[in-house]
Amino acid sequence: MDIQEWEQLHTDAFYDVKRALPYLEGMFVAYNSNIDAIKHLTKEDLSRFIGFFNEAEIQARVETYPREVKEPLDFMARLLISMREGKAAEIPTYTSDTHVWLKEHLGFDYARMGGQAGIISNLLTQIGLKKVVAYIPWLSEEQADYFVDSDNLLHPKVEDGKVVLKPPRQAFKPGLESKVNWIFEYSKELEITCGGNKFKVPRDNRLIISSRPKWIRLDMDREIYEHLDSLFPIDGAMLSGYQMIKERYEDGTTYKDYVSHSVNAIEKLKALNPELRIHVELTSIQNRVIRKAILTEIVAKNVHSLGLDTVEVANALNVLGHEELSYSVIRKEETGITSLYQGAVQLLKDLSLERVHVHCLGFYICVLSKDHPLTLKEHRDALLFSSTLASTKALKGKIENLEDVAAGLEVPVSSKGIEDLENFKVYCVGKKLCTPEDFEHGYLYGPDHDAVLVPTKVVDKPTVTVGIGDTISAGAFAAMLAKMKQTQVEE
Ligand code: GLC
């Protein structure tokens, strides 16, 4: 299919999903939200920044690949790594020193809603879902202000031993501090010289320094867990933030406690509505023990759907024992997309999922189990809908309602994305995954799975990069659920 046809399919899918969305009763979204302090880095910022350090020391630190920010040099090293590759990363910091240092030495441009669950709740509310129930265990008063003020967005609150749903601004826990993350966004083509090395940033992306204050617990309040039925009716849950789990806590608890609580919550949600679908949105998880536990204990067998980007596919494969495949996903080169597809299939199987949605710049791959209730065309519409949402977000920095999304429909489909997919065709046809004609439509039929591949709309100079992945995953998952409900009702 040529670009024009993909443009038309985007438009048709958008209006089609728009009609389906009212069939959804509600979506539950937990656990993480924070305030993102966003700084868009200019060339001047960078040279000033590098000037705070000794360049040889920066290089030496780059070699050690720090997985935590203990001091500013760790941050500088990870920033350079992220920029060199154009790859998103999120690095935790457990002290407030980093925050103080960044504030004094760099500052930020503006603050906005951050955290996957926070971003997803606002998005789903603004595209008009009937009911979005957000749950943030550490909802502070200040954080509550970052949620959109709208009747369809609610948060559980314990009142007189009962669980009631209230707007977030009436449901915060008094006296809590807020979690602030630093987001360093950079643009492609930026030239960096450091320690005698020179490189050009290959794509727009960001590095996140994620604050992990001691008091943060990825958990659900007992009363809310006991009365989870008060959140219903809901058709789906989008869960994220598990990266916050630590191996050990000062109070003697370990990750095992929080992993098992998380699984209990999922089981309870499913018991309350056996039709409920659960999506987990991954992000970078530096600690390998935690990464593995999240995948093999929380995601595997318990959830239906997983959303992630290329780096996260590689990282997931790595802890699941598929090192070679993991490296070839990262290495990209010509076989990049083939490895990525094989990686997504591997995740679907290893984790017993119904759906794995990989978002890349220019295209999405969505691998599906054979017993999935929707047709590949319906899945494709869900993906195209999310591509339009994401391009709107990248273009305008925000989405206030579905009318705003008309702007996204004007963003062109990526010709690079079409080209990348085209290069994958020979493999697919050769492996008998599809006929050349199926491939044109984006449909693959594997022996034990199906898949949909679509080129997507890409904004040349994005206003933001943070939260785009969340927008894609949430848009596609909600669209898919809406189509499922619509089919049920109309049958
Ligand atoms: C992670 C980060 C958060 C950011 C979000 C965007 O949750 O911790 O700061 O807003 O990702 O996807």
Tab-separated table of N, CA, C and O in Angstrom, residues 134-231:
chain	number	residue	atom	x	y	z
A	134	ALA	N	-8.367	6.480	38.245
A	134	ALA	CA	-6.912	6.485	38.451
A	134	ALA	C	-6.657	6.069	39.887
A	134	ALA	O	-7.455	6.370	40.780
A	135	TYR	N	-5.545	5.373	40.096
A	135	TYR	CA	-5.169	5.091	41.485
A	135	TYR	C	-3.668	5.276	41.646
A	135	TYR	O	-2.864	4.575	41.028
A	136	ILE	N	-3.310	6.252	42.460
A	136	ILE	CA	-1.897	6.562	42.716
A	136	ILE	C	-1.699	6.449	44.222
A	136	ILE	O	-2.227	7.273	44.978
A	137	PRO	N	-0.947	5.457	44.677
A	137	PRO	CA	-0.825	5.258	46.128
A	137	PRO	C	-0.232	6.479	46.858
A	137	PRO	O	-0.468	6.642	48.042
A	138	TRP	N	0.532	7.288	46.136
A	138	TRP	CA	1.185	8.437	46.797
A	138	TRP	C	0.645	9.770	46.264
A	138	TRP	O	1.395	10.719	46.053
A	139	LEU	N	-0.686	9.812	46.088
A	139	LEU	CA	-1.279	11.028	45.521
A	139	LEU	C	-1.205	12.187	46.528
A	139	LEU	O	-1.923	12.214	47.522
A	140	SER	N	-0.333	13.154	46.244
A	140	SER	CA	-0.201	14.323	47.120
A	140	SER	C	-1.137	15.416	46.612
A	140	SER	O	-1.654	15.327	45.501
A	141	GLU	N	-1.288	16.451	47.414
A	141	GLU	CA	-2.181	17.540	47.009
A	141	GLU	C	-1.665	18.214	45.733
A	141	GLU	O	-2.414	18.480	44.799
A	142	GLU	N	-0.347	18.455	45.722
A	142	GLU	CA	0.243	19.121	44.562
A	142	GLU	C	0.101	18.242	43.310
A	142	GLU	O	-0.258	18.703	42.227
A	143	GLN	N	0.347	16.941	43.488
A	143	GLN	CA	0.237	16.019	42.354
A	143	GLN	C	-1.199	15.989	41.807
A	143	GLN	O	-1.407	15.911	40.603
A	144	ALA	N	-2.161	16.034	42.700
A	144	ALA	CA	-3.571	15.957	42.288
A	144	ALA	C	-3.918	17.077	41.311
A	144	ALA	O	-4.747	16.909	40.420
A	145	ASP	N	-3.248	18.221	41.464
A	145	ASP	CA	-3.499	19.353	40.572
A	145	ASP	C	-3.101	19.100	39.126
A	145	ASP	O	-3.488	19.831	38.233
A	146	TYR	N	-2.263	18.112	38.910
A	146	TYR	CA	-1.822	17.812	37.552
A	146	TYR	C	-2.803	16.902	36.806
A	146	TYR	O	-2.624	16.618	35.633
A	147	PHE	N	-3.807	16.419	37.524
A	147	PHE	CA	-4.839	15.615	36.852
A	147	PHE	C	-5.856	16.557	36.246
A	147	PHE	O	-6.177	17.586	36.841
A	148	VAL	N	-6.402	16.192	35.075
A	148	VAL	CA	-7.389	17.080	34.480
A	148	VAL	C	-8.641	17.070	35.353
A	148	VAL	O	-8.978	16.073	35.983
A	149	ASP	N	-9.260	18.227	35.364
A	149	ASP	CA	-10.430	18.401	36.204
A	149	ASP	C	-11.647	18.090	35.329
A	149	ASP	O	-12.071	18.923	34.541
A	150	SER	N	-12.144	16.883	35.444
A	150	SER	CA	-13.227	16.490	34.555
A	150	SER	C	-14.054	15.399	35.242
A	150	SER	O	-13.501	14.573	35.968
A	151	ASP	N	-15.373	15.423	34.987
A	151	ASP	CA	-16.262	14.486	35.688
A	151	ASP	C	-15.960	13.023	35.452
A	151	ASP	O	-16.328	12.177	36.260
A	152	ASN	N	-15.347	12.720	34.307
A	152	ASN	CA	-15.098	11.306	34.003
A	152	ASN	C	-13.778	10.791	34.563
A	152	ASN	O	-13.380	9.675	34.273
A	153	LEU	N	-13.076	11.595	35.359
A	153	LEU	CA	-11.825	11.125	35.977
A	153	LEU	C	-11.987	11.072	37.496
A	153	LEU	O	-12.217	12.112	38.147
A	154	LEU	N	-11.863	9.870	38.048
A	154	LEU	CA	-12.095	9.704	39.482
A	154	LEU	C	-10.956	8.935	40.123
A	154	LEU	O	-10.194	8.251	39.429
A	155	HIS	N	-10.875	9.059	41.444
A	155	HIS	CA	-9.818	8.381	42.189
A	155	HIS	C	-10.452	7.830	43.467
A	155	HIS	O	-11.241	8.528	44.107
A	156	PRO	N	-10.140	6.601	43.839
A	156	PRO	CA	-10.754	6.076	45.056
A	156	PRO	C	-10.249	6.779	46.313
A	156	PRO	O	-9.083	7.185	46.387
A	157	LYS	N	-11.148	6.911	47.280
A	157	LYS	CA	-10.779	7.526	48.552
A	157	LYS	C	-11.511	6.767	49.657
A	157	LYS	O	-12.674	6.380	49.476
A	158	VAL	N	-10.820	6.559	50.762
A	158	VAL	CA	-11.463	5.859	51.870
A	158	VAL	C	-12.140	6.892	52.756
A	158	VAL	O	-11.495	7.825	53.246
A	159	GLU	N	-13.444	6.733	52.935
A	159	GLU	CA	-14.202	7.652	53.791
A	159	GLU	C	-15.102	6.843	54.689
A	159	GLU	O	-15.923	6.064	54.197
A	160	ASP	N	-14.955	7.019	55.989
A	160	ASP	CA	-15.734	6.247	56.980
A	160	ASP	C	-15.719	4.754	56.668
A	160	ASP	O	-16.763	4.097	56.657
A	161	GLY	N	-14.538	4.254	56.385
A	161	GLY	CA	-14.405	2.814	56.128
A	161	GLY	C	-14.952	2.367	54.783
A	161	GLY	O	-14.888	1.181	54.455
A	162	LYS	N	-15.482	3.306	54.011
A	162	LYS	CA	-16.020	2.930	52.690
A	162	LYS	C	-15.124	3.503	51.598
A	162	LYS	O	-14.473	4.526	51.801
A	163	VAL	N	-15.147	2.863	50.440
A	163	VAL	CA	-14.363	3.407	49.330
A	163	VAL	C	-15.300	4.162	48.386
A	163	VAL	O	-16.273	3.599	47.888
A	164	VAL	N	-15.005	5.432	48.193
A	164	VAL	CA	-15.832	6.238	47.291
A	164	VAL	C	-14.945	6.774	46.173
A	164	VAL	O	-13.725	6.910	46.335
A	165	LEU	N	-15.554	7.085	45.045
A	165	LEU	CA	-14.782	7.634	43.924
A	165	LEU	C	-14.973	9.145	43.874
A	165	LEU	O	-16.090	9.634	43.850
A	166	LYS	N	-13.837	9.859	43.869
A	166	LYS	CA	-13.880	11.324	43.896
A	166	LYS	C	-12.932	11.871	42.836
A	166	LYS	O	-11.981	11.191	42.450
A	167	PRO	N	-13.113	13.122	42.435
A	167	PRO	CA	-12.097	13.723	41.556
A	167	PRO	C	-10.747	13.716	42.311
A	167	PRO	O	-10.746	13.880	43.542
A	168	PRO	N	-9.638	13.528	41.607
A	168	PRO	CA	-8.335	13.466	42.292
A	168	PRO	C	-8.106	14.626	43.266
A	168	PRO	O	-7.540	14.437	44.346
A	169	ARG	N	-8.593	15.819	42.909
A	169	ARG	CA	-8.372	16.972	43.793
A	169	ARG	C	-9.092	16.849	45.126
A	169	ARG	O	-8.853	17.617	46.048
A	170	GLN	N	-10.014	15.892	45.210
A	170	GLN	CA	-10.668	15.672	46.507
A	170	GLN	C	-10.254	14.332	47.106
A	170	GLN	O	-10.838	13.889	48.094
A	171	ALA	N	-9.290	13.674	46.473
A	171	ALA	CA	-8.959	12.326	46.931
A	171	ALA	C	-7.503	12.171	47.369
A	171	ALA	O	-7.063	11.081	47.702
A	172	PHE	N	-6.751	13.272	47.400
A	172	PHE	CA	-5.324	13.159	47.755
A	172	PHE	C	-5.154	12.837	49.248
A	172	PHE	O	-6.084	12.996	50.034
A	173	LYS	N	-3.942	12.385	49.574
A	173	LYS	CA	-3.652	12.118	50.984
A	173	LYS	C	-2.911	13.328	51.545
A	173	LYS	O	-1.807	13.639	51.079
A	174	PRO	N	-3.484	13.991	52.528
A	174	PRO	CA	-2.839	15.199	53.052
A	174	PRO	C	-1.455	14.886	53.627
A	174	PRO	O	-1.224	13.786	54.121
A	175	GLY	N	-0.576	15.861	53.506
A	175	GLY	CA	0.734	15.735	54.143
A	175	GLY	C	1.769	14.963	53.335
A	175	GLY	O	2.918	14.856	53.761
A	176	LEU	N	1.401	14.426	52.184
A	176	LEU	CA	2.394	13.687	51.391
A	176	LEU	C	3.254	14.652	50.577
A	176	LEU	O	2.789	15.686	50.126
A	177	GLU	N	4.517	14.237	50.380
A	177	GLU	CA	5.381	15.029	49.503
A	177	GLU	C	5.137	14.581	48.065
A	177	GLU	O	4.489	13.558	47.832
A	178	SER	N	5.699	15.318	47.083
A	178	SER	CA	5.507	14.920	45.697
A	178	SER	C	6.785	14.318	45.134
A	178	SER	O	7.885	14.656	45.571
A	179	LYS	N	6.583	13.441	44.171
A	179	LYS	CA	7.737	12.843	43.500
A	179	LYS	C	7.988	13.640	42.218
A	179	LYS	O	7.093	13.789	41.393
A	180	VAL	N	9.202	14.178	42.090
A	180	VAL	CA	9.535	14.976	40.905
A	180	VAL	C	10.626	14.274	40.098
A	180	VAL	O	11.674	13.913	40.635
A	181	ASN	N	10.370	14.060	38.828
A	181	ASN	CA	11.379	13.481	37.927
A	181	ASN	C	11.932	14.575	37.019
A	181	ASN	O	11.210	15.498	36.657
A	182	TRP	N	13.172	14.401	36.621
A	182	TRP	CA	13.780	15.347	35.670
A	182	TRP	C	13.791	14.717	34.297
A	182	TRP	O	14.237	13.578	34.135
A	183	ILE	N	13.316	15.479	33.319
A	183	ILE	CA	13.279	14.960	31.948
A	183	ILE	C	14.183	15.839	31.096
A	183	ILE	O	13.947	17.049	30.989
A	184	PHE	N	15.199	15.236	30.509
A	184	PHE	CA	16.083	15.999	29.626
A	184	PHE	C	15.793	15.608	28.196
A	184	PHE	O	16.122	14.499	27.771
A	185	GLU	N	15.145	16.516	27.470
A	185	GLU	CA	14.814	16.221	26.082
A	185	GLU	C	15.888	16.820	25.184
A	185	GLU	O	16.412	17.899	25.473
A	186	TYR	N	16.200	16.100	24.122
A	186	TYR	CA	17.178	16.630	23.165
A	186	TYR	C	16.692	16.382	21.750
A	186	TYR	O	15.855	15.505	21.529
A	187	SER	N	17.191	17.161	20.810
A	187	SER	CA	16.747	17.042	19.418
A	187	SER	C	17.822	16.413	18.558
A	187	SER	O	19.022	16.545	18.857
A	188	LYS	N	17.369	15.785	17.484
A	188	LYS	CA	18.344	15.173	16.561
A	188	LYS	C	19.209	16.272	15.943
A	188	LYS	O	18.827	17.446	15.962
A	189	GLU	N	20.368	15.852	15.474
A	189	GLU	CA	21.317	16.757	14.812
A	189	GLU	C	22.170	17.585	15.777
A	189	GLU	O	23.104	18.243	15.360
A	190	LEU	N	21.820	17.579	17.049
A	190	LEU	CA	22.624	18.325	18.019
A	190	LEU	C	24.045	17.742	18.002
A	190	LEU	O	24.203	16.520	18.021
A	191	GLU	N	25.065	18.643	17.951
A	191	GLU	CA	26.435	18.123	17.894
A	191	GLU	C	27.090	18.202	19.249
A	191	GLU	O	27.021	19.233	19.907
A	192	ILE	N	27.723	17.130	19.651
A	192	ILE	CA	28.350	17.098	20.968
A	192	ILE	C	29.834	16.784	20.819
A	192	ILE	O	30.205	15.866	20.083
A	193	THR	N	30.639	17.531	21.559
A	193	THR	CA	32.057	17.209	21.609
A	193	THR	C	32.415	17.061	23.080
A	193	THR	O	32.138	17.949	23.884
A	194	CYS	N	32.997	15.931	23.396
A	194	CYS	CA	33.373	15.716	24.800
A	194	CYS	C	34.529	14.731	24.856
A	194	CYS	O	34.454	13.663	24.246
A	195	GLY	N	35.579	15.124	25.592
A	195	GLY	CA	36.739	14.242	25.765
A	195	GLY	C	37.325	13.798	24.437
A	195	GLY	O	37.725	12.646	24.286
A	196	GLY	N	37.350	14.703	23.466
A	196	GLY	CA	37.948	14.363	22.176
A	196	GLY	C	37.004	13.587	21.257
A	196	GLY	O	37.311	13.319	20.106
A	197	ASN	N	35.814	13.196	21.765
A	197	ASN	CA	34.849	12.494	20.910
A	197	ASN	C	33.814	13.470	20.397
A	197	ASN	O	33.406	14.382	21.117
A	198	LYS	N	33.397	13.225	19.168
A	198	LYS	CA	32.403	14.098	18.579
A	198	LYS	C	31.296	13.235	18.003
A	198	LYS	O	31.579	12.203	17.392
A	199	PHE	N	30.058	13.580	18.256
A	199	PHE	CA	28.976	12.837	17.608
A	199	PHE	C	27.774	13.743	17.406
A	199	PHE	O	27.685	14.829	17.986
A	200	LYS	N	26.860	13.250	16.588
A	200	LYS	CA	25.629	13.976	16.302
A	200	LYS	C	24.474	13.148	16.822
A	200	LYS	O	24.437	11.931	16.587
A	201	VAL	N	23.543	13.764	17.526
A	201	VAL	CA	22.408	13.021	18.072
A	201	VAL	C	21.555	12.463	16.915
A	201	VAL	O	21.119	13.224	16.053
A	202	PRO	N	21.315	11.133	16.904
A	202	PRO	CA	20.589	10.559	15.756
A	202	PRO	C	19.079	10.770	15.753
A	202	PRO	O	18.454	10.714	14.713
A	203	ARG	N	18.444	10.953	16.924
A	203	ARG	CA	16.988	11.188	16.901
A	203	ARG	C	16.545	11.943	18.147
A	203	ARG	O	17.248	11.945	19.164
A	204	ASP	N	15.384	12.556	18.074
A	204	ASP	CA	14.823	13.256	19.233
A	204	ASP	C	14.500	12.205	20.300
A	204	ASP	O	13.877	11.200	19.984
A	205	ASN	N	14.916	12.452	21.490
A	205	ASN	CA	14.556	11.526	22.571
A	205	ASN	C	14.802	12.168	23.925
A	205	ASN	O	15.047	13.386	23.997
A	206	ARG	N	14.780	11.356	24.990
A	206	ARG	CA	14.951	11.957	26.313
A	206	ARG	C	15.597	11.010	27.319
A	206	ARG	O	15.522	9.794	27.182
A	207	LEU	N	16.214	11.613	28.318
A	207	LEU	CA	16.742	10.857	29.448
A	207	LEU	C	15.941	11.290	30.664
A	207	LEU	O	15.700	12.484	30.865
A	208	ILE	N	15.526	10.323	31.462
A	208	ILE	CA	14.762	10.657	32.676
A	208	ILE	C	15.578	10.310	33.907
A	208	ILE	O	16.127	9.215	34.002
A	209	ILE	N	15.664	11.270	34.821
A	209	ILE	CA	16.249	10.969	36.120
A	209	ILE	C	15.059	10.829	37.067
A	209	ILE	O	14.348	11.792	37.353
A	210	SER	N	14.833	9.601	37.477
A	210	SER	CA	13.619	9.313	38.233
A	210	SER	C	13.900	9.308	39.727
A	210	SER	O	14.717	8.517	40.210
A	211	SER	N	13.241	10.195	40.433
A	211	SER	CA	13.477	10.241	41.882
A	211	SER	C	12.702	9.097	42.532
A	211	SER	O	11.564	8.818	42.190
A	212	ARG	N	13.351	8.434	43.447
A	212	ARG	CA	12.709	7.320	44.147
A	212	ARG	C	12.806	7.596	45.647
A	212	ARG	O	13.645	7.014	46.337
A	213	PRO	N	11.965	8.491	46.153
A	213	PRO	CA	12.033	8.792	47.585
A	213	PRO	C	11.780	7.511	48.400
A	213	PRO	O	11.063	6.619	47.945
A	214	LYS	N	12.360	7.489	49.585
A	214	LYS	CA	12.293	6.299	50.444
A	214	LYS	C	10.872	5.834	50.719
A	214	LYS	O	10.604	4.659	50.852
A	215	TRP	N	9.958	6.781	50.822
A	215	TRP	CA	8.595	6.431	51.234
A	215	TRP	C	7.736	5.845	50.121
A	215	TRP	O	6.634	5.383	50.353
A	216	ILE	N	8.253	5.840	48.907
A	216	ILE	CA	7.426	5.327	47.809
A	216	ILE	C	7.252	3.816	47.894
A	216	ILE	O	8.227	3.078	47.991
A	217	ARG	N	6.013	3.363	47.875
A	217	ARG	CA	5.729	1.922	47.859
A	217	ARG	C	4.751	1.634	46.736
A	217	ARG	O	3.694	2.251	46.658
A	218	LEU	N	5.124	0.682	45.890
A	218	LEU	CA	4.232	0.286	44.791
A	218	LEU	C	3.244	-0.697	45.394
A	218	LEU	O	3.499	-1.893	45.453
A	219	ASP	N	2.161	-0.176	45.892
A	219	ASP	CA	1.243	-1.039	46.636
A	219	ASP	C	-0.149	-0.436	46.621
A	219	ASP	O	-0.332	0.717	46.218
A	220	MET	N	-1.121	-1.220	47.096
A	220	MET	CA	-2.484	-0.707	47.120
A	220	MET	C	-2.938	-0.631	48.569
A	220	MET	O	-2.697	-1.573	49.339
A	221	ASP	N	-3.593	0.473	48.937
A	221	ASP	CA	-4.081	0.592	50.305
A	221	ASP	C	-5.006	-0.581	50.597
A	221	ASP	O	-5.820	-0.951	49.754
A	222	ARG	N	-4.861	-1.107	51.799
A	222	ARG	CA	-5.648	-2.282	52.206
A	222	ARG	C	-7.145	-2.098	51.927
A	222	ARG	O	-7.801	-2.944	51.311
A	223	GLU	N	-7.694	-0.965	52.371
A	223	GLU	CA	-9.156	-0.756	52.242
A	223	GLU	C	-9.578	-0.755	50.770
A	223	GLU	O	-10.643	-1.241	50.430
A	224	ILE	N	-8.719	-0.186	49.943
A	224	ILE	CA	-9.084	-0.123	48.524
A	224	ILE	C	-9.044	-1.522	47.920
A	224	ILE	O	-9.936	-1.927	47.183
A	225	TYR	N	-8.021	-2.263	48.313
A	225	TYR	CA	-7.915	-3.649	47.841
A	225	TYR	C	-9.159	-4.442	48.266
A	225	TYR	O	-9.748	-5.179	47.478
A	226	GLU	N	-9.548	-4.249	49.517
A	226	GLU	CA	-10.730	-4.975	50.032
A	226	GLU	C	-12.004	-4.597	49.282
A	226	GLU	O	-12.918	-5.390	49.176
A	227	HIS	N	-12.076	-3.347	48.859
A	227	HIS	CA	-13.313	-2.883	48.214
A	227	HIS	C	-13.115	-2.531	46.737
A	227	HIS	O	-13.691	-1.573	46.244
A	228	LEU	N	-12.307	-3.318	46.078
A	228	LEU	CA	-12.026	-3.023	44.664
A	228	LEU	C	-13.298	-2.988	43.813
A	228	LEU	O	-13.346	-2.338	42.776
A	229	ASP	N	-14.328	-3.682	44.270
A	229	ASP	CA	-15.594	-3.686	43.520
A	229	ASP	C	-16.185	-2.283	43.396
A	229	ASP	O	-16.943	-2.014	42.456
A	230	SER	N	-15.825	-1.371	44.307
A	230	SER	CA	-16.365	-0.001	44.230
A	230	SER	C	-15.900	0.740	42.978
A	230	SER	O	-16.419	1.807	42.650
A	231	LEU	N	-14.834	0.214	42.333
A	231	LEU	CA	-14.302	0.900	41.150
A	231	LEU	C	-15.093	0.538	39.893
A	231	LEU	O	-15.011	1.209	38.876
